[in-house]
Short mmCIF file of C-alpha atoms and ligand atoms in Angstrom, two decimals:
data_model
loop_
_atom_site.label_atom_id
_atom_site.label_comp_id
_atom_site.label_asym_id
_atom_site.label_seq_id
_atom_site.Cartn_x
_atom_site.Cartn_y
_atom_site.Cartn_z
CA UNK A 1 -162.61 4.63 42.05
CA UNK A 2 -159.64 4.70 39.91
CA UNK A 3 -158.97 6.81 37.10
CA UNK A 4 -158.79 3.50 34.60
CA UNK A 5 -162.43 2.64 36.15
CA UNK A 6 -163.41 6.19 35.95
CA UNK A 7 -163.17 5.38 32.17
CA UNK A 8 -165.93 2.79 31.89
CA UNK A 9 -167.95 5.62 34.50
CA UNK A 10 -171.23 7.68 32.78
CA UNK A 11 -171.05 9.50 36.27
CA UNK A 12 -172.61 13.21 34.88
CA UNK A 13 -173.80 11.64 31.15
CA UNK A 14 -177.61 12.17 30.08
CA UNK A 15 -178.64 8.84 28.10
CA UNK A 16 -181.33 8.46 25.48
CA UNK A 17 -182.50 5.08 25.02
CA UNK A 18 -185.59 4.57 22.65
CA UNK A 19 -188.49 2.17 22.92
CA UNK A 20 -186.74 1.45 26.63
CA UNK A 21 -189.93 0.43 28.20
CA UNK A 22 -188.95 -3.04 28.60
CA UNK A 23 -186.70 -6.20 26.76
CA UNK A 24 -183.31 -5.00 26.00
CA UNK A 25 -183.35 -1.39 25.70
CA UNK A 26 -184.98 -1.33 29.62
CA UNK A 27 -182.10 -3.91 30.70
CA UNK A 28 -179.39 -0.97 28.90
CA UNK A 29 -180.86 2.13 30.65
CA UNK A 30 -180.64 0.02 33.66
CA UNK A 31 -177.12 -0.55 33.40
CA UNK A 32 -176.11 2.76 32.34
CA UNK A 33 -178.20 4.41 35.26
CA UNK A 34 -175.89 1.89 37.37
CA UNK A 35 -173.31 3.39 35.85
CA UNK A 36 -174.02 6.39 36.94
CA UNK A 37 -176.04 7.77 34.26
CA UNK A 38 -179.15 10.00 33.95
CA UNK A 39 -181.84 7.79 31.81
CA UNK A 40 -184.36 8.90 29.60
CA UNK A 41 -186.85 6.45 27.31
CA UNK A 42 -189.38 6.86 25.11
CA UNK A 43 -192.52 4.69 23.92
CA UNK A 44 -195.06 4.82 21.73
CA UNK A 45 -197.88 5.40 23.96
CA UNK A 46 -198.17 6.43 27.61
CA UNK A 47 -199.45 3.50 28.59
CA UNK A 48 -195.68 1.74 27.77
CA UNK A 49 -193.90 4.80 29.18
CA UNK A 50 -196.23 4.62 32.37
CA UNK A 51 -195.67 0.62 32.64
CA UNK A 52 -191.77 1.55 31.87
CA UNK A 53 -191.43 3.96 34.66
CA UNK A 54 -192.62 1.52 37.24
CA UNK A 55 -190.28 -1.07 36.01
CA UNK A 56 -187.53 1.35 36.55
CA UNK A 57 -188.77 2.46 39.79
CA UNK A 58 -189.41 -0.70 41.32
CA UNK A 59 -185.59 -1.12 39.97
CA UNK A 60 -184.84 1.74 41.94
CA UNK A 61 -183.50 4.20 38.99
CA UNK A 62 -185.18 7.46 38.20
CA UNK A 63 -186.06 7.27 34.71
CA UNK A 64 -187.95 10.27 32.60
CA UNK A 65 -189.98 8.82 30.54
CA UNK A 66 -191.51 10.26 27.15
CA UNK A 67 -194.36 9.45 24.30
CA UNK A 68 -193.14 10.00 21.44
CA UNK A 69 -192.68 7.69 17.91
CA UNK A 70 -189.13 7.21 16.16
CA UNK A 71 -190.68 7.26 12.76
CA UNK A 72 -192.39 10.74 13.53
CA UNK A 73 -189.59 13.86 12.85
CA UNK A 74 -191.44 16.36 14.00
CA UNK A 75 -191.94 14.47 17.75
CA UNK A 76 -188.29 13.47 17.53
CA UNK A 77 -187.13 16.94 17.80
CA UNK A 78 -190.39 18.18 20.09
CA UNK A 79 -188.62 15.47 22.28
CA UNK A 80 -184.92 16.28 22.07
CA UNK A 81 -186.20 19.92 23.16
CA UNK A 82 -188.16 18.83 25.74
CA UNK A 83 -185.02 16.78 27.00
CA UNK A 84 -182.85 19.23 26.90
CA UNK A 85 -185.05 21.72 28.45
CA UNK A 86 -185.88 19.11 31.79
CA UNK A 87 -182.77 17.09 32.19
CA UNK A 88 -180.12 18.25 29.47
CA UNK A 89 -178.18 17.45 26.27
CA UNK A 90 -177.85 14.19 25.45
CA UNK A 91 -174.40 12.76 25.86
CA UNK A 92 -175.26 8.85 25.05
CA UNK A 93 -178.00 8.17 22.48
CA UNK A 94 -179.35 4.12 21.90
CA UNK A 95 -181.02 3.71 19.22
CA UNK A 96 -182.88 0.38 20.66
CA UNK A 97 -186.70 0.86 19.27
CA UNK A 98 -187.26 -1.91 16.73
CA UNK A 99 -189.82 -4.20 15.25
CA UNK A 100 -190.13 -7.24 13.25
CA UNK A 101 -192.73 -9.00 10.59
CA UNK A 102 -192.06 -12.49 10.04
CA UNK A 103 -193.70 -13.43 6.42
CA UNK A 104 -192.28 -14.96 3.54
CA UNK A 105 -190.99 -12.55 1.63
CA UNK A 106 -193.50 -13.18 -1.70
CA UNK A 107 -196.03 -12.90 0.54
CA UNK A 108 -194.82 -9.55 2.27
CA UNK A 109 -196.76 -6.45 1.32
CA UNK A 110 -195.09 -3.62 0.24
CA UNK A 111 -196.33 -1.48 3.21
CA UNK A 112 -195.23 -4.26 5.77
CA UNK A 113 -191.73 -3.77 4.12
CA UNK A 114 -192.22 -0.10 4.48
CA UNK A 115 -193.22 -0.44 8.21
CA UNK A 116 -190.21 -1.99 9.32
CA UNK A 117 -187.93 -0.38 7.84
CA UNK A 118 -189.26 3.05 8.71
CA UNK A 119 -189.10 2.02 12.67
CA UNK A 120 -185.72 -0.33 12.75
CA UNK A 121 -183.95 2.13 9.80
CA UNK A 122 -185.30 5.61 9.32
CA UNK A 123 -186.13 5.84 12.92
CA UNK A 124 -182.70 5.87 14.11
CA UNK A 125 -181.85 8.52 10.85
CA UNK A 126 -184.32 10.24 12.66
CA UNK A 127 -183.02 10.18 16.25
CA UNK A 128 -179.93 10.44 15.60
CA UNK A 129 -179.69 13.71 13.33
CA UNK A 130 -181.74 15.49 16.02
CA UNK A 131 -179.60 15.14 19.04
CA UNK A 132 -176.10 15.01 16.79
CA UNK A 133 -176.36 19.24 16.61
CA UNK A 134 -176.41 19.72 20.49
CA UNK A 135 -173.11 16.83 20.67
CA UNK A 136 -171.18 18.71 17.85
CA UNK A 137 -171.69 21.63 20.49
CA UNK A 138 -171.21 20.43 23.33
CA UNK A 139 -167.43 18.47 21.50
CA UNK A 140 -169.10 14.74 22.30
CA UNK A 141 -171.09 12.50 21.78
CA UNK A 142 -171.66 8.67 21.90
CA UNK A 143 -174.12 6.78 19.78
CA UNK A 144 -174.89 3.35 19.85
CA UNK A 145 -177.38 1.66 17.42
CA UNK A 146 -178.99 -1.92 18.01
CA UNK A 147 -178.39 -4.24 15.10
CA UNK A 148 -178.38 -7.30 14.64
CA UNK A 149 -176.91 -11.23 13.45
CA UNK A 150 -179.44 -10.29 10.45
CA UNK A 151 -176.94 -6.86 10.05
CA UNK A 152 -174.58 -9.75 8.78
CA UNK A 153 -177.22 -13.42 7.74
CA UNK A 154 -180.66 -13.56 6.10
CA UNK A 155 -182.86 -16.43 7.03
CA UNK A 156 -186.49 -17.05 5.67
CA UNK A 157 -189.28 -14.40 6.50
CA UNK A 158 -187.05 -11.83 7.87
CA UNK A 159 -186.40 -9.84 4.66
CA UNK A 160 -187.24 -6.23 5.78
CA UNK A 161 -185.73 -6.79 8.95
CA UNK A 162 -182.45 -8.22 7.41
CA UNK A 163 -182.53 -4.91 4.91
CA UNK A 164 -182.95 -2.60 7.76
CA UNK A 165 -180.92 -4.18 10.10
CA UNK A 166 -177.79 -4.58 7.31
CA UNK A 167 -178.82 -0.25 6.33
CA UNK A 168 -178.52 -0.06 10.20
CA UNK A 169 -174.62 -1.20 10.10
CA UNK A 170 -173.70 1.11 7.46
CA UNK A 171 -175.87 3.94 8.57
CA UNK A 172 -173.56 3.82 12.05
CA UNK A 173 -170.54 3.61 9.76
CA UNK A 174 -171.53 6.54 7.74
CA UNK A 175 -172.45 8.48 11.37
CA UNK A 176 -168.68 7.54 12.34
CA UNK A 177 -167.46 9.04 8.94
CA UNK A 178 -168.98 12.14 9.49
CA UNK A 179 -168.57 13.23 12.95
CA UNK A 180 -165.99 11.56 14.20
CA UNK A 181 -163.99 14.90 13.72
CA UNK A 182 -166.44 16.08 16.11
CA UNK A 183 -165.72 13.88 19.30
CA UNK A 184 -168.92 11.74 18.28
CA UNK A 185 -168.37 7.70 18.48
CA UNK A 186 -171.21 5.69 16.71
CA UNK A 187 -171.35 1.96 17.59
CA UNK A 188 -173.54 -0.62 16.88
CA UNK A 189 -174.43 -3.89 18.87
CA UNK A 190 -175.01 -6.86 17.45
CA UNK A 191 -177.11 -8.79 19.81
CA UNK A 192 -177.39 -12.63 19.07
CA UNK A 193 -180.75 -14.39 19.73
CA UNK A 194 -181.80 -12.93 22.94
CA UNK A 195 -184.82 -14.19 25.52
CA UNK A 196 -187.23 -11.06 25.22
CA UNK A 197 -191.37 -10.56 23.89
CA UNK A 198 -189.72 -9.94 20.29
CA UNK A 199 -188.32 -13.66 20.07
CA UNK A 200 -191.24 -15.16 22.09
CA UNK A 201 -193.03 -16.75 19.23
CA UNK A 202 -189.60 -18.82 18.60
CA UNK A 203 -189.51 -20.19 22.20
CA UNK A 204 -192.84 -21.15 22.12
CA UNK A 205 -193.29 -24.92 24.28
CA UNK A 206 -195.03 -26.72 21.45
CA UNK A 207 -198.27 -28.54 22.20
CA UNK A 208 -196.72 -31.99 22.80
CA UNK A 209 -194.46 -30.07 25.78
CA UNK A 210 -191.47 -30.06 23.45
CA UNK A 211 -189.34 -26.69 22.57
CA UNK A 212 -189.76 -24.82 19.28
CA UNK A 213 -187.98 -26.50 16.77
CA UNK A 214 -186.15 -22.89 16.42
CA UNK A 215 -185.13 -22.69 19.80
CA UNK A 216 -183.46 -25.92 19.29
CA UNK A 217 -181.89 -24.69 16.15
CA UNK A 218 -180.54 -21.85 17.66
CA UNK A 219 -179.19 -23.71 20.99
CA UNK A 220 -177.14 -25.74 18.13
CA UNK A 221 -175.62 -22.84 16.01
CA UNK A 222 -174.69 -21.16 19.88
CA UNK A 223 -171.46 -22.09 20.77
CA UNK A 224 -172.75 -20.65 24.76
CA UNK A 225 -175.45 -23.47 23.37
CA UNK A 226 -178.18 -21.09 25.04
CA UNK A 227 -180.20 -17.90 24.17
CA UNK A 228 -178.74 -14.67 25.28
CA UNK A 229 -180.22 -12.32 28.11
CA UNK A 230 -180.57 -8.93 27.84
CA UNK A 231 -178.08 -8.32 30.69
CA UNK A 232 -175.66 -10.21 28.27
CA UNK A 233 -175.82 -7.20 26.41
CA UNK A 234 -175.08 -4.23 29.37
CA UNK A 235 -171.62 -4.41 29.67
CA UNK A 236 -170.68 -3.62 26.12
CA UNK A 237 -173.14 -1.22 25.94
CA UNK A 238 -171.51 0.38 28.98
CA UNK A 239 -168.39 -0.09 27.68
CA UNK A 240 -169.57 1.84 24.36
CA UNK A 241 -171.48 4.06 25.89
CA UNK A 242 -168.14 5.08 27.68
CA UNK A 243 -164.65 7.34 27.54
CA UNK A 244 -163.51 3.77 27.60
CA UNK A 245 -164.07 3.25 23.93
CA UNK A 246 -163.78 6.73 22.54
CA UNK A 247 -161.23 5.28 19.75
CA UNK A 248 -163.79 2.63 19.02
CA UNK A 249 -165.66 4.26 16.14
CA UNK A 250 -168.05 2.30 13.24
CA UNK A 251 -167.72 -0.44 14.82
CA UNK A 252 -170.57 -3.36 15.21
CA UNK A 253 -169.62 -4.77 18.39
CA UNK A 254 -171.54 -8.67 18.73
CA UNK A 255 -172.94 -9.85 21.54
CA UNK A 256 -174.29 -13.40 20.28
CA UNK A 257 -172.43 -16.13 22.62
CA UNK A 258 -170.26 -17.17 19.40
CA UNK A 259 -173.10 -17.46 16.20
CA UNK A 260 -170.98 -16.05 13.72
CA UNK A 261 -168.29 -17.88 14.35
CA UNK A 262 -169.82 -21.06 14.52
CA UNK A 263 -170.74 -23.39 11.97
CA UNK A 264 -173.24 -25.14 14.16
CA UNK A 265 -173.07 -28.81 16.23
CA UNK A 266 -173.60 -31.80 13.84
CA UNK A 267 -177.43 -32.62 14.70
P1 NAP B 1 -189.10 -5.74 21.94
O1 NAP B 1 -189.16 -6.57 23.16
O2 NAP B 1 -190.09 -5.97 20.84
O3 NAP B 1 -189.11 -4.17 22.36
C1 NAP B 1 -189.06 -3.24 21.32
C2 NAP B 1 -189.34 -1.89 21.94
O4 NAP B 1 -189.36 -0.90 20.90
C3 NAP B 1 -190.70 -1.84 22.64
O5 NAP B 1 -190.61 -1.08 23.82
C4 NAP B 1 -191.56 -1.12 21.60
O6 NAP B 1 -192.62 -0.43 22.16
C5 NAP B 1 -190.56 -0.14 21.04
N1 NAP B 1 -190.99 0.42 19.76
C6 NAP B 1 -191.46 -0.25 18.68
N2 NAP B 1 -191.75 0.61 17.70
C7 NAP B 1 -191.47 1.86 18.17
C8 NAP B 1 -191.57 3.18 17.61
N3 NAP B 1 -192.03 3.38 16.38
N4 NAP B 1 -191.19 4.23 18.39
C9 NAP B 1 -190.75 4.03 19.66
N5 NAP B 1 -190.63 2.81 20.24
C10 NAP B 1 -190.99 1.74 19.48
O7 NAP B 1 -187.67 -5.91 21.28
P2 NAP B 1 -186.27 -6.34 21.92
O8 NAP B 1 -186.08 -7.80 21.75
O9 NAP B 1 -186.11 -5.70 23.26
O10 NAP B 1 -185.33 -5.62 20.85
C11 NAP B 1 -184.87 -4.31 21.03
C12 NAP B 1 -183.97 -4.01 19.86
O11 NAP B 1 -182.97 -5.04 19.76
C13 NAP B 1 -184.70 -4.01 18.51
O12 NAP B 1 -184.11 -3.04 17.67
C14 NAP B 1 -184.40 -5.41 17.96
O13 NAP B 1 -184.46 -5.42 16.54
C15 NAP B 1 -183.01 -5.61 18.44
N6 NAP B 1 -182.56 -6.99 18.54
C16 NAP B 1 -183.27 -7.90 19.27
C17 NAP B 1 -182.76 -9.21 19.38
C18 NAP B 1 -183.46 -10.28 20.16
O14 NAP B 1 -183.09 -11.47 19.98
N7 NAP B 1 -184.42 -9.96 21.00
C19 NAP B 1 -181.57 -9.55 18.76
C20 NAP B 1 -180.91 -8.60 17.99
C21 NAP B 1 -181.41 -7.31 17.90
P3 NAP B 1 -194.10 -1.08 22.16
O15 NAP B 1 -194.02 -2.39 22.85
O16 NAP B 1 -194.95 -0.09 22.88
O17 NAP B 1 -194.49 -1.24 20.70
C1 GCO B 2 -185.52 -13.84 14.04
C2 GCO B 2 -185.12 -13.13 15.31
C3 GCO B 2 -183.82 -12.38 15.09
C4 GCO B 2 -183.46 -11.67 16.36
C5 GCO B 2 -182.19 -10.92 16.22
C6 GCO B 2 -181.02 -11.81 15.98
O1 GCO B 2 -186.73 -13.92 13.77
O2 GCO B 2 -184.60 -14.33 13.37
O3 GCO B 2 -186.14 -12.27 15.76
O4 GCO B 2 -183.96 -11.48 14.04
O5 GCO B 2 -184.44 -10.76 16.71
O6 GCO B 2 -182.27 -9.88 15.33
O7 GCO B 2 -179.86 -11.02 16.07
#
């Protein structure tokens, strides 16, 4: 391999990628375990870690695999130490685990606010402060945090998700403030509207066989005029997860087949 190559390599790297048990954060520990990477996931129950470790044995990649909650501190750090102590220090951290509650925003409770953005906002807080001690000592460190095209638009129903998913983009710029002096790069993708169990209900075939009037939408503001994959996503995350980018710092890299440039075809 050349040395340029050897750049985009994670040949030696440990990589954290949470809520990895499928969807997109499965299809970016796949691509950094083809990139030579050791991959480690976590779930919310061992069920989803179990089902996860399959996946990524059937996809021939030894994954470890780990319960644990992004919302819950204490677990976060039981986790990081039990990392460490069976596979090593985290080099490359994703934070991928994410929900979202569609409801009108009037109609929105205060605790279904509160859910959301404790998993898609204070989770990665979370994550991230517990394995940025062991990168400050070991001099680097990549982190790479899933946003979103609501880190940048609202639309109807998505207003916690649009909040945590905007806090998201400025929580990565505020990681890049502070450590970049220590070797750390923190990222964010942007993903467009990708084809996974999160964006099901807008794919839906209605019952008269026709698509989602969403899924049309969305084929119209697309310039790629289709819906991402997550394997759309694995080579920038490679790229970020990579030497390759380490003077790419607070950056929200997206991955969305041309939405935000795009005013949308004239129905
Ligand atoms: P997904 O299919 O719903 O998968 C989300 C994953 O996160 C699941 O494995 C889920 O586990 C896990 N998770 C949820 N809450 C968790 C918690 N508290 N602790 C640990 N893991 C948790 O979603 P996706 O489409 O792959 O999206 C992944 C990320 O990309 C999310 O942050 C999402 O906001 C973002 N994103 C998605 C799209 C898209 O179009 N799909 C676009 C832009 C950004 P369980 O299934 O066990 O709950
Ligand atoms: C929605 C979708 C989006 C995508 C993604 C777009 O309901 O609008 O779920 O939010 O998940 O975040 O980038």
């Amino acid at each position: 391999m050349s040395s340029f190559v050897q750049n985009f390599s994670l040949e030696g790297k440990i990589a954290l990628v949470t809520g990895a048990s499928y969807g997109i954060g499965f299809a970016l520990a796949s691509a950094f375990a083809k990139a030579g990477a050791k991959v480690v996931f976590n779930d919310i129950n061992q069920a989803a870690v179990d089902k996860g470790i399959a996946a990524y044995k059937e996809a021939g990649i030894d994954a470890h695999g780990y319960v644990c909650d992004v919302t819950d501190e204490d677990g976060v750090y039981a986790l990081v130490a039990q990392i460490e102590k069976e596979v090593g220090v985290i080099d490359i951290l994703v934070n991928n685990a994410g929900i979202i509650k569609r409801i009108p925003m009037h109609e929105m409770t205060a605790a279904e606010f509160r859910q959301v953005i404790d998993i898609d906002l204070n989770g990665p807080f979370i994550v991230s402060k517990a394995v940025i001690p062991s990168m400050i000592k070991k001099g680097h460190g990549k982190i790479i945090n899933i946003c979103s095209m609501m880190s940048e638009l609202g639309r109807e129903t998505v207003s916690a998700y649009a909040a945590a998913k905007g806090g998201l983009k400025m929580l990565t710029r505020n990681i890049c403030s502070e450590y970049g002096e220590h070797n750390i790069q923190c990222n964010g993708i942007g993903p467009g509207y990708i084809a996974t169990p999160q964006t099901a209900p807008l794919r839906e075939i209605q019952a008269d066989g026709s698509r989602h009037p969403f899924d049309k939408f969305i084929i119209a503001k697309t310039p790629a005029a289709r819906w991402g994959t997550p394997e759309d996503l694995q080579g920038p995350a490679v790229f970020l997860a990579s030497e390759a980018s380490n003077f790419v710092n607070g950056h929200v890299l997206y991955v969305d087949g041309g939405i935000l440039a795009y005013i949308g075809k004239q129905p």
